[in-house]
Amino acid sequence: MAAQFGRRLRKGATTTAVAAVAVAALSASGAPGATLVTDSGDQQSTGTTPPPDDSAATGNSPYYTDLPPLNTPEKPGTSTNLPVTGSAESGIPASILAAYKKAERTVADSDAACRLPWQLLAAIGKVESGQARGGRVDANGTTFSPILGPVLDGRGFAMIKDTDNGAYDGDSTHDRAVGPMQFIPSTWATWGQDGNGDGRKDPNNIYDAALAAGRYLCAGSRDLSLAADLDRAVLSYNHSDAYLRTVRSWFDYYNRGTHEIPDGTGAVPPGLGPGADRDSGSPSPSPSPSGTTKPKPNPSKPGDGGSTSPKPTPKPTPKPSQTLAAVENAGTGTLTATAGDAFAERIKVRARNGLGGPLAKVSVTFSVAGDTDAAFDRGKKAVTLLTGADGTVTAPVLKAGEKSGKFTVRATATGHSLPPVTYTATVTARQADAIARTDDKELTAAPGAEFADTVEVKATYKGAVAAGVAVTATMITDDAKPVENDKGPCFKDADGKTVRTLTGLKTGADGTLKLPRIYADGTEGTYKLRLTTEGGATVVVELKVEASEPSATPGPSGTPQAPAA
């Protein structure tokens, strides 16, 4: 049972009093919020409110003040193992948890110095929207209906006039906080993100909202492993000491351990059932004698001390036809491509419901894994798309890089724990089926000298230029089964040492390859140089090492005289 001290805090004259109650409740309850630590466990909260360094993301809207359960789970290896199952109050719905963890990874890739922990996003999501109404989101992570905060018209809350013409909050007069992470429209306009890769920035989508919250918390070069920076980040979200303490208590709780629960089965704060605005069911502010506003009292049952016990929200039971049961291969063929080319085959999967039929609007993430430079269009390693009316979705064109070999492509139902569909793709090296010299000059050199002319060849494949094809050049013996020759012409490496086999050569964009200089040793004779391409095409070039003949000298009569023996 969660310790509670009221359901909402309101900005205005009531803040100081409520903050005092918050402190007392945290201390008296013995809840985890009484010890405030960061993810590392060695940095305590500063206990004071740092000056705000940016405007509040939520417009300082109300939030839910439930505290974590008193029986806090511990991390694996301690006295209490991390639970696999548990109460809906302490668990995090699967899609919501996946969104927080994905946001942590995404931010780490671009701003590792921030050290954003997903547990902080979970803590804020808990107090802002009860983890998106207990995980009531569709397969793409979007809430079934918008979660809206109260109208920010200055009556008990901040006065924020409309900034989005009602596009996000449906109010063209004043703004309202929107979505699972409760961004006001003006803040979303600056910080909104596309966290699920569907091409939209939707504050009602948990993947988009969680990534936006992560980037917002990391603003200003913050390092969230430091208590002062973490406090400052939380206060930038809602500038209230009591808000900071509440978020910190859940942050500490989630750091100690939590568990995943199915979407739609999480605890829902009162007045936040399906289809309800975030402030529906709450008392409306009314003027107090001092001119400030205060909530009207809730009606209560006789003998209950003036409190109202919220009615539990019934857990919806999804119909089998609306339940995602599996994602499967929809007939994808063999995935093979030559380096640098596009794969002719497109990966296609099908989402199946509990009755075996197709399920539309399921978010599927295609991702490239393994040691490869292959990628989807525009160099993307991961792409998220929705299934169509027939339950299928086709991945973008996959393009092979220059690295040959095998790699893996996975198709995963975004935010679900279903097994992915795994494909093996193969990139083969560029090939040539023919190679020939570009000229027919005789290649000769004197013993110990350098060949005057270089060897140039051109590779083709099915009559077309074969660019980027690997070529091996080897000085070979004149045997029935040639091997590398240990005498005669040679190449030289960077240190001037003799080399008679060259690897790692590649044809250029026009299919041609010019070999390095060739040197003759002191042995005369006719030798062979073999060039072999990836694909098996071969050409053999003849190299002659011979002494030049001495020039004839004229005799006394002017006739040529043979050289002396």
Coordinates of C-alpha atoms in Angstrom, one line a residue:
M1 CA 0.0 0.0 0.0
A2 CA 1.5 3.3 -1.0
A3 CA 2.0 6.0 1.6
Q4 CA -0.1 9.0 0.5
F5 CA -0.4 12.7 1.5
G6 CA -3.0 14.2 -0.7
R7 CA -3.4 13.6 -4.4
R8 CA -2.3 16.9 -5.9
L9 CA -0.1 19.9 -5.2
R10 CA -1.1 23.2 -6.7
K11 CA 1.1 26.2 -7.5
G12 CA 0.1 29.3 -5.6
A13 CA -0.7 30.1 -2.0
T14 CA -1.1 26.5 -1.0
T15 CA 2.4 25.4 -2.1
T16 CA 4.3 26.2 1.1
A17 CA 1.8 24.5 3.3
V18 CA 1.6 21.4 1.1
A19 CA 5.4 21.3 0.9
A20 CA 5.6 21.2 4.7
V21 CA 3.1 18.4 4.7
A22 CA 5.2 16.6 2.1
V23 CA 8.3 16.8 4.3
A24 CA 6.4 15.5 7.3
A25 CA 4.8 12.7 5.4
L26 CA 8.1 11.6 3.9
S27 CA 9.7 11.5 7.4
A28 CA 6.9 9.9 9.2
S29 CA 6.1 7.3 6.6
G30 CA 9.5 5.6 6.6
A31 CA 9.0 5.5 2.8
P32 CA 12.1 5.3 0.6
G33 CA 11.7 8.9 -0.1
A34 CA 13.1 9.7 3.3
T35 CA 16.6 8.7 2.0
L36 CA 17.3 10.5 -1.3
V37 CA 20.1 9.1 -3.4
T38 CA 21.2 9.1 -7.0
D39 CA 21.6 6.1 -9.2
S40 CA 25.1 5.6 -7.9
G41 CA 23.8 5.6 -4.3
D42 CA 26.6 7.9 -3.0
Q43 CA 25.3 11.4 -3.8
Q44 CA 22.5 12.7 -1.5
S45 CA 20.1 15.4 -2.6
T46 CA 21.2 18.9 -1.7
G47 CA 18.0 19.5 0.2
T48 CA 17.7 23.0 -1.1
T49 CA 16.1 24.4 -4.2
P50 CA 18.8 25.6 -6.7
P51 CA 17.8 28.6 -8.7
P52 CA 15.9 27.6 -11.9
D53 CA 18.0 27.7 -15.0
D54 CA 15.2 27.3 -17.5
S55 CA 11.4 27.5 -17.5
A56 CA 9.3 24.6 -16.2
A57 CA 8.5 22.0 -18.8
T58 CA 5.1 21.4 -17.2
G59 CA 4.2 25.0 -16.5
N60 CA 4.3 24.0 -12.9
S61 CA 1.1 22.0 -13.3
P62 CA -0.2 19.8 -10.5
Y63 CA 1.1 16.3 -10.1
Y64 CA 0.4 13.1 -8.2
T65 CA 1.9 12.8 -4.8
D66 CA 1.6 9.1 -4.0
L67 CA 4.8 7.7 -2.5
P68 CA 6.4 4.4 -3.3
P69 CA 5.3 1.2 -1.3
L70 CA 7.1 0.8 2.0
N71 CA 8.4 -2.6 1.1
T72 CA 11.0 -1.4 -1.4
P73 CA 12.5 -4.1 -3.6
E74 CA 16.3 -4.5 -3.6
K75 CA 18.7 -5.0 -6.5
P76 CA 19.6 -8.7 -7.2
G77 CA 22.3 -10.0 -4.9
T78 CA 20.9 -8.2 -1.8
S79 CA 18.7 -9.6 0.9
T80 CA 15.6 -9.3 -1.3
N81 CA 15.9 -10.3 -4.9
L82 CA 14.5 -8.2 -7.8
P83 CA 10.9 -9.3 -8.2
V84 CA 9.7 -10.8 -11.4
T85 CA 6.1 -10.1 -10.5
G86 CA 4.5 -7.8 -8.0
S87 CA 1.9 -5.2 -7.3
A88 CA 0.7 -2.9 -10.1
E89 CA 1.6 0.1 -8.0
S90 CA 5.3 -0.8 -8.0
G91 CA 5.5 -2.3 -11.5
I92 CA 6.1 -0.4 -14.8
P93 CA 4.0 -1.3 -17.8
A94 CA 6.1 -3.0 -20.6
S95 CA 5.8 -0.3 -23.3
I96 CA 6.4 2.5 -20.8
L97 CA 9.5 0.8 -19.4
A98 CA 10.8 0.1 -22.9
A99 CA 10.3 3.8 -23.8
Y100 CA 12.3 4.9 -20.8
K101 CA 15.1 2.5 -21.5
K102 CA 15.2 3.4 -25.2
A103 CA 15.4 7.1 -24.3
E104 CA 18.3 6.4 -22.0
R105 CA 20.2 4.6 -24.8
T106 CA 19.4 7.2 -27.4
V107 CA 20.6 10.1 -25.1
A108 CA 23.7 8.1 -24.2
D109 CA 24.6 7.8 -27.8
S110 CA 24.6 11.6 -28.3
D111 CA 25.2 13.0 -24.8
A112 CA 27.0 10.3 -22.8
A113 CA 28.3 13.0 -20.4
C114 CA 24.8 13.6 -19.1
R115 CA 24.5 10.1 -17.7
L116 CA 20.7 10.0 -17.9
P117 CA 19.3 7.1 -15.9
W118 CA 16.0 5.6 -17.2
Q119 CA 14.9 5.4 -13.5
L120 CA 14.6 9.2 -13.4
L121 CA 12.3 9.2 -16.4
A122 CA 10.2 6.6 -14.7
A123 CA 10.0 8.6 -11.5
I124 CA 8.8 11.7 -13.4
G125 CA 6.4 9.7 -15.5
K126 CA 5.0 8.2 -12.3
V127 CA 4.2 11.6 -10.7
E128 CA 3.1 13.3 -13.9
S129 CA 0.7 10.7 -15.3
G130 CA 0.8 7.5 -13.3
Q131 CA 3.0 5.9 -16.0
A132 CA 0.6 6.9 -18.8
R133 CA -2.5 5.9 -17.0
G134 CA -1.0 2.6 -16.0
G135 CA 0.3 1.8 -19.5
R136 CA -2.9 2.4 -21.4
V137 CA -1.1 2.9 -24.8
D138 CA -1.5 1.3 -28.2
A139 CA 1.1 -0.8 -29.9
N140 CA 2.9 2.3 -31.1
G141 CA 3.1 3.7 -27.6
T142 CA 0.4 6.4 -28.0
T143 CA -2.2 6.9 -25.3
F144 CA -5.6 5.8 -26.3
S145 CA -6.9 9.3 -25.4
P146 CA -4.9 12.5 -24.6
I147 CA -3.8 13.1 -21.0
L148 CA -4.3 16.8 -20.3
G149 CA -3.4 18.9 -17.3
P150 CA -5.7 21.7 -16.0
V151 CA -6.3 24.8 -17.9
L152 CA -3.4 27.2 -17.1
D153 CA -5.6 30.3 -16.8
G154 CA -4.1 31.7 -13.6
R155 CA -6.8 30.4 -11.3
G156 CA -4.8 28.4 -8.8
F157 CA -2.2 27.6 -11.4
A158 CA 0.2 29.5 -13.7
M159 CA -1.3 31.9 -16.3
I160 CA -0.1 30.7 -19.7
K161 CA -1.9 31.9 -22.7
D162 CA -2.3 29.7 -25.8
T163 CA 0.9 29.1 -27.7
D164 CA -0.2 26.3 -30.1
N165 CA -3.7 27.4 -31.3
G166 CA -5.0 24.3 -29.5
A167 CA -3.0 21.9 -31.7
Y168 CA -1.8 19.8 -28.8
D169 CA -4.1 20.6 -25.9
G170 CA -7.4 21.4 -27.7
D171 CA -7.5 24.8 -26.0
S172 CA -7.0 27.9 -28.2
T173 CA -7.2 30.3 -25.2
H174 CA -4.9 28.9 -22.6
D175 CA -2.3 26.2 -22.6
R176 CA -2.5 22.8 -20.8
A177 CA 0.2 20.3 -20.0
V178 CA -0.1 17.3 -22.5
G179 CA 0.8 13.7 -22.6
P180 CA 2.5 11.1 -20.3
M181 CA 5.3 13.4 -19.4
Q182 CA 3.1 16.5 -19.2
F183 CA 4.8 19.0 -21.5
I184 CA 3.2 22.4 -22.1
P185 CA 2.9 23.1 -25.8
S186 CA 5.5 25.9 -25.9
T187 CA 8.1 23.6 -24.3
W188 CA 7.2 20.7 -26.6
A189 CA 7.6 23.0 -29.6
T190 CA 11.3 23.3 -28.6
W191 CA 12.0 19.9 -27.1
G192 CA 9.7 17.5 -28.9
Q193 CA 11.3 14.4 -30.3
D194 CA 10.5 11.5 -32.6
G195 CA 11.4 8.7 -30.3
N196 CA 9.8 5.8 -32.2
G197 CA 10.9 6.8 -35.7
D198 CA 7.4 7.2 -37.2
G199 CA 8.2 10.6 -38.5
R200 CA 6.0 12.5 -36.0
K201 CA 6.7 14.3 -32.7
D202 CA 3.7 13.5 -30.6
P203 CA 3.6 14.5 -26.9
N204 CA 0.9 11.8 -26.4
N205 CA 3.4 9.1 -27.5
I206 CA 5.5 7.7 -24.7
Y207 CA 8.5 7.0 -26.9
D208 CA 8.5 10.6 -28.2
A209 CA 7.7 12.1 -24.7
A210 CA 10.3 10.1 -22.8
L211 CA 13.1 11.0 -25.3
A212 CA 12.0 14.7 -25.1
A213 CA 12.1 14.5 -21.3
G214 CA 15.5 13.0 -21.4
R215 CA 16.9 15.7 -23.6
Y216 CA 15.2 18.4 -21.6
L217 CA 16.7 17.0 -18.3
C218 CA 20.2 16.9 -19.9
A219 CA 20.0 20.6 -21.0
G220 CA 22.8 22.9 -20.1
S221 CA 25.6 20.3 -19.9
R222 CA 24.2 18.7 -16.8
D223 CA 25.7 15.6 -15.3
L224 CA 22.8 13.7 -13.7
S225 CA 25.2 11.5 -11.7
L226 CA 25.8 14.6 -9.6
A227 CA 23.1 15.3 -7.0
A228 CA 23.0 19.1 -7.6
D229 CA 22.6 18.7 -11.3
L230 CA 19.9 16.0 -10.9
D231 CA 18.0 18.3 -8.5
R232 CA 18.3 21.2 -10.8
A233 CA 17.0 19.1 -13.7
V234 CA 14.0 17.9 -11.8
L235 CA 13.2 21.4 -10.6
S236 CA 13.4 22.6 -14.2
Y237 CA 10.5 20.2 -14.8
N238 CA 8.3 21.6 -12.0
H239 CA 9.9 24.2 -9.7
S240 CA 8.8 22.9 -6.3
D241 CA 10.8 21.4 -3.4
A242 CA 7.9 19.0 -2.7
Y243 CA 7.9 18.0 -6.3
L244 CA 11.6 17.3 -6.1
R245 CA 11.2 15.2 -3.0
T246 CA 8.4 13.1 -4.5
V247 CA 10.3 12.5 -7.7
R248 CA 13.4 11.6 -5.7
S249 CA 11.5 9.1 -3.6
W250 CA 10.3 7.2 -6.7
F251 CA 13.8 7.6 -8.3
D252 CA 15.3 5.9 -5.2
Y253 CA 12.6 3.2 -5.3
Y254 CA 13.2 2.4 -9.0
N255 CA 16.9 2.3 -8.5
R256 CA 16.4 -0.4 -5.8
G257 CA 14.5 -2.5 -8.3
T258 CA 11.2 -2.8 -10.1
H259 CA 9.5 -5.2 -12.4
E260 CA 7.7 -5.2 -15.8
I261 CA 3.9 -5.6 -15.9
P262 CA 1.6 -5.9 -18.9
D263 CA 0.5 -2.7 -20.6
G264 CA -2.8 -1.4 -19.2
T265 CA -2.5 -3.2 -15.9
G266 CA -0.7 -0.4 -13.9
A267 CA -2.2 1.5 -11.1
V268 CA -4.2 4.6 -12.3
P269 CA -4.3 7.7 -10.1
P270 CA -7.9 8.7 -9.2
G271 CA -9.5 10.8 -11.9
L272 CA -7.2 9.5 -14.5
G273 CA -9.1 6.6 -15.9
P274 CA -9.3 5.9 -19.6
G275 CA -10.6 8.9 -21.5
A276 CA -10.3 11.3 -18.5
D277 CA -8.3 14.5 -18.4
R278 CA -5.5 14.6 -15.9
D279 CA -7.4 17.0 -13.7
S280 CA -10.9 15.5 -14.2
G281 CA -12.5 14.3 -11.0
S282 CA -10.4 16.7 -9.0
P283 CA -12.0 19.5 -7.0
S284 CA -12.3 22.7 -8.9
P285 CA -10.5 25.7 -7.4
S286 CA -12.7 28.2 -5.6
P287 CA -11.8 31.6 -4.1
S288 CA -10.7 31.6 -0.4
P289 CA -11.3 34.5 2.0
S290 CA -7.8 35.7 1.4
G291 CA -8.4 36.0 -2.3
T292 CA -6.3 32.9 -3.2
T293 CA -7.8 29.7 -4.5
K294 CA -8.3 26.5 -2.7
P295 CA -9.9 23.2 -3.7
K296 CA -13.5 22.5 -2.8
P297 CA -13.8 19.7 -0.4
N298 CA -14.7 16.3 -1.8
P299 CA -17.9 14.6 -0.5
S300 CA -17.1 11.8 1.9
K301 CA -18.9 8.9 3.4
P302 CA -20.1 9.1 7.0
G303 CA -17.5 8.0 9.5
D304 CA -14.6 8.0 7.1
G305 CA -12.9 11.1 8.5
G306 CA -13.7 13.2 5.5
S307 CA -11.6 11.2 3.0
T308 CA -12.8 9.6 -0.1
S309 CA -11.5 6.2 -1.1
P310 CA -10.9 6.1 -4.9
K311 CA -12.8 3.4 -6.7
P312 CA -10.3 1.0 -8.4
T313 CA -10.3 1.3 -12.2
P314 CA -11.3 -2.0 -13.7
K315 CA -8.6 -3.6 -15.8
P316 CA -9.7 -3.7 -19.4
T317 CA -9.5 -7.1 -21.0
P318 CA -8.3 -6.8 -24.6
K319 CA -10.2 -8.8 -27.2
P320 CA -8.1 -11.5 -28.9
S321 CA -8.7 -9.8 -32.2
Q322 CA -7.0 -6.6 -30.8
T323 CA -4.1 -8.4 -29.0
L324 CA -0.7 -8.8 -30.6
A325 CA 0.2 -12.5 -30.5
A326 CA 3.3 -12.6 -32.7
V327 CA 5.3 -11.0 -35.5
E328 CA 6.4 -13.4 -38.2
N329 CA 8.2 -13.6 -41.5
A330 CA 5.8 -12.7 -44.4
G331 CA 7.7 -14.5 -47.1
T332 CA 11.1 -12.8 -47.2
G333 CA 13.5 -14.6 -49.5
T334 CA 17.3 -15.0 -49.4
L335 CA 19.1 -11.8 -48.5
T336 CA 22.3 -11.6 -50.6
A337 CA 23.9 -8.6 -52.3
T338 CA 27.3 -7.7 -53.8
A339 CA 29.3 -5.1 -51.9
G340 CA 28.0 -1.6 -52.6
D341 CA 24.7 -2.8 -54.1
A342 CA 21.2 -2.8 -52.8
F343 CA 19.6 -6.0 -51.7
A344 CA 17.1 -7.0 -54.2
E345 CA 14.9 -8.7 -51.6
R346 CA 12.9 -6.5 -49.1
I347 CA 12.3 -7.8 -45.6
K348 CA 8.6 -8.2 -44.9
V349 CA 6.9 -9.2 -41.6
R350 CA 3.3 -9.8 -40.5
A351 CA 1.7 -9.0 -37.2
R352 CA -0.8 -11.6 -36.0
N353 CA -3.5 -11.2 -33.4
G354 CA -4.8 -13.7 -30.8
L355 CA -7.1 -15.3 -33.4
G356 CA -4.4 -15.8 -36.0
G357 CA -5.6 -12.9 -38.2
P358 CA -3.7 -9.8 -39.3
L359 CA -3.3 -6.9 -36.9
A360 CA -2.9 -3.3 -38.2
K361 CA -1.0 -0.4 -36.7
V362 CA 1.6 -2.5 -34.9
S363 CA 4.9 -0.7 -34.5
V364 CA 7.7 -2.9 -35.9
T365 CA 11.4 -1.9 -35.6
F366 CA 13.8 -3.2 -38.2
S367 CA 17.4 -3.1 -37.0
V368 CA 20.8 -4.1 -38.5
A369 CA 23.2 -5.9 -36.2
G370 CA 26.6 -7.5 -36.5
D371 CA 30.0 -6.5 -37.9
T372 CA 28.8 -4.8 -41.1
D373 CA 28.5 -1.5 -42.7
A374 CA 25.3 -2.4 -44.4
A375 CA 22.3 -0.1 -43.6
F376 CA 18.9 1.0 -44.7
D377 CA 18.2 4.0 -46.8
R378 CA 20.1 7.2 -45.7
G379 CA 22.5 5.1 -43.6
K380 CA 20.0 4.2 -40.9
K381 CA 20.7 1.2 -38.8
A382 CA 17.2 1.0 -37.3
V383 CA 13.8 2.0 -38.8
T384 CA 10.4 1.8 -37.1
L385 CA 7.2 1.4 -39.2
L386 CA 3.6 0.5 -38.7
T387 CA 1.8 -2.5 -40.1
G388 CA -0.9 -1.9 -42.7
A389 CA -4.5 -3.2 -42.8
D390 CA -3.3 -6.6 -43.9
G391 CA -1.0 -6.8 -40.9
T392 CA 2.2 -6.6 -43.0
V393 CA 5.0 -4.0 -43.1
T394 CA 8.0 -4.0 -45.5
A395 CA 11.4 -2.6 -44.4
P396 CA 13.1 0.1 -46.5
V397 CA 15.7 -1.0 -49.1
L398 CA 18.7 -2.5 -47.4
K399 CA 22.1 -1.5 -49.0
A400 CA 25.3 -3.5 -48.7
G401 CA 28.5 -1.8 -47.6
E402 CA 32.0 -2.6 -48.7
K403 CA 32.5 -5.2 -45.9
S404 CA 31.7 -8.7 -47.1
G405 CA 30.4 -11.4 -44.9
K406 CA 27.2 -12.2 -42.9
F407 CA 25.2 -10.1 -40.6
T408 CA 21.8 -10.1 -38.9
V409 CA 18.6 -8.1 -39.4
R410 CA 15.9 -8.2 -36.7
A411 CA 12.2 -7.3 -36.9
T412 CA 10.8 -6.6 -33.4
A413 CA 7.4 -5.5 -32.1
T414 CA 8.3 -2.2 -30.6
G415 CA 7.7 -2.1 -26.8
H416 CA 6.7 -5.8 -26.6
S417 CA 8.6 -8.7 -25.3
L418 CA 7.7 -11.0 -28.2
P419 CA 10.5 -12.9 -29.9
P420 CA 11.9 -11.0 -32.9
V421 CA 12.0 -12.3 -36.4
T422 CA 15.7 -12.8 -37.3
Y423 CA 17.2 -12.8 -40.8
T424 CA 20.7 -13.6 -42.0
A425 CA 22.0 -11.4 -44.7
T426 CA 25.2 -12.0 -46.8
V427 CA 27.3 -9.5 -48.6
T428 CA 29.6 -10.9 -51.2
A429 CA 32.7 -9.2 -52.5
R430 CA 32.6 -7.4 -55.8
Q431 CA 33.5 -9.7 -58.7
A432 CA 34.8 -9.7 -62.2
D433 CA 34.5 -12.4 -64.8
A434 CA 37.2 -11.0 -67.1
I435 CA 40.5 -9.1 -66.7
A436 CA 42.9 -8.0 -69.4
R437 CA 45.8 -5.6 -70.0
T438 CA 45.0 -2.2 -71.3
D439 CA 47.9 -2.2 -73.8
D440 CA 50.3 -4.8 -75.4
K441 CA 53.7 -3.2 -74.8
E442 CA 56.5 -5.6 -74.3
L443 CA 57.7 -5.5 -70.7
T444 CA 61.5 -5.7 -70.4
A445 CA 64.2 -4.7 -68.1
A446 CA 68.0 -5.3 -67.7
P447 CA 69.2 -7.4 -64.8
G448 CA 69.1 -5.4 -61.6
A449 CA 67.1 -2.5 -63.3
E450 CA 63.5 -1.3 -63.1
F451 CA 60.9 -2.1 -65.7
A452 CA 60.3 1.1 -67.7
D453 CA 56.7 0.5 -68.2
T454 CA 54.0 -0.3 -65.6
V455 CA 51.4 -3.0 -65.8
E456 CA 47.8 -1.7 -66.2
V457 CA 44.7 -4.0 -66.3
K458 CA 41.0 -3.6 -66.6
A459 CA 38.3 -5.8 -65.0
T460 CA 34.8 -6.3 -66.2
Y461 CA 31.7 -8.2 -65.1
K462 CA 29.2 -9.4 -67.8
G463 CA 30.8 -6.8 -70.1
A464 CA 30.4 -3.9 -67.7
V465 CA 33.0 -2.1 -65.7
A466 CA 33.9 -3.9 -62.5
A467 CA 34.8 -1.2 -60.0
G468 CA 36.2 -2.0 -56.5
V469 CA 37.1 -5.6 -57.4
A470 CA 39.9 -7.2 -55.3
V471 CA 42.9 -8.3 -57.3
T472 CA 45.9 -10.4 -56.3
A473 CA 49.2 -10.1 -58.2
T474 CA 51.7 -12.9 -58.0
M475 CA 55.1 -13.6 -59.7
I476 CA 54.7 -17.3 -60.6
T477 CA 56.8 -20.2 -61.7
D478 CA 56.4 -21.7 -65.2
D479 CA 55.1 -25.1 -63.9
A480 CA 52.1 -27.1 -64.7
K481 CA 50.8 -26.0 -61.3
P482 CA 52.4 -22.6 -60.8
V483 CA 53.5 -21.4 -57.4
E484 CA 55.1 -18.1 -56.2
N485 CA 58.5 -17.7 -57.8
D486 CA 61.4 -17.1 -55.5
K487 CA 63.5 -15.4 -58.2
G488 CA 63.2 -13.0 -61.1
P489 CA 61.1 -9.8 -61.1
C490 CA 59.6 -8.5 -57.9
F491 CA 57.8 -5.6 -56.2
K492 CA 59.2 -3.6 -53.3
D493 CA 57.4 -2.8 -50.1
A494 CA 57.6 0.4 -48.1
D495 CA 60.9 -0.7 -46.6
G496 CA 62.4 -1.6 -49.9
K497 CA 62.1 -5.4 -49.2
T498 CA 61.4 -7.8 -52.0
V499 CA 57.8 -8.9 -52.4
R500 CA 56.5 -11.3 -55.1
T501 CA 52.8 -11.3 -54.1
L502 CA 50.6 -8.3 -53.7
T503 CA 47.1 -8.5 -52.1
G504 CA 44.6 -5.8 -51.1
L505 CA 44.6 -4.3 -54.6
K506 CA 41.3 -3.0 -56.0
T507 CA 40.2 -1.7 -59.3
G508 CA 39.1 1.9 -59.5
A509 CA 35.8 3.4 -60.5
D510 CA 36.6 2.8 -64.2
G511 CA 37.6 -0.8 -63.5
T512 CA 41.3 -0.3 -64.1
L513 CA 44.2 -1.1 -61.9
K514 CA 47.8 0.1 -62.3
L515 CA 50.4 -2.0 -60.5
P516 CA 53.3 -0.6 -58.6
R517 CA 56.8 -0.5 -60.2
I518 CA 58.4 -3.9 -61.0
Y519 CA 62.1 -4.6 -60.5
A520 CA 64.4 -7.2 -62.1
D521 CA 66.9 -9.1 -60.1
G522 CA 70.2 -10.2 -61.5
T523 CA 68.9 -13.3 -63.3
E524 CA 68.0 -13.1 -67.0
G525 CA 65.1 -15.0 -68.4
T526 CA 61.4 -14.8 -69.2
Y527 CA 59.0 -14.7 -66.2
K528 CA 55.3 -14.7 -65.5
L529 CA 53.1 -12.3 -63.5
R530 CA 49.6 -13.6 -62.8
L531 CA 46.7 -11.3 -61.8
T532 CA 43.5 -12.9 -60.3
T533 CA 40.3 -11.1 -59.4
E534 CA 37.6 -11.9 -56.9
G535 CA 35.4 -14.1 -59.0
G536 CA 38.2 -16.0 -60.6
A537 CA 39.1 -14.0 -63.7
T538 CA 42.8 -14.3 -64.5
V539 CA 45.4 -12.8 -66.8
V540 CA 49.1 -13.7 -67.1
V541 CA 51.6 -11.1 -68.1
E542 CA 55.1 -11.9 -69.6
L543 CA 58.1 -10.1 -68.1
K544 CA 61.6 -10.4 -69.7
V545 CA 64.9 -9.7 -68.0
E546 CA 67.7 -9.5 -70.5
A547 CA 71.0 -7.6 -70.9
S548 CA 70.9 -4.9 -73.6
E549 CA 73.1 -5.7 -76.7
P550 CA 76.2 -3.5 -77.0
S551 CA 76.2 -1.0 -79.8
A552 CA 78.4 -1.7 -82.9
T553 CA 81.4 0.7 -83.5
P554 CA 82.5 1.8 -87.0
G555 CA 85.7 0.3 -88.6
P556 CA 88.5 2.3 -90.3
S557 CA 86.7 2.2 -93.6
G558 CA 83.5 3.5 -92.0
T559 CA 81.8 0.1 -92.0
P560 CA 80.4 -1.3 -88.8
Q561 CA 82.8 -3.4 -86.8
A562 CA 81.7 -6.3 -84.7
P563 CA 82.4 -5.9 -81.0
A564 CA 85.5 -7.8 -79.8
A565 CA 84.9 -11.3 -78.5

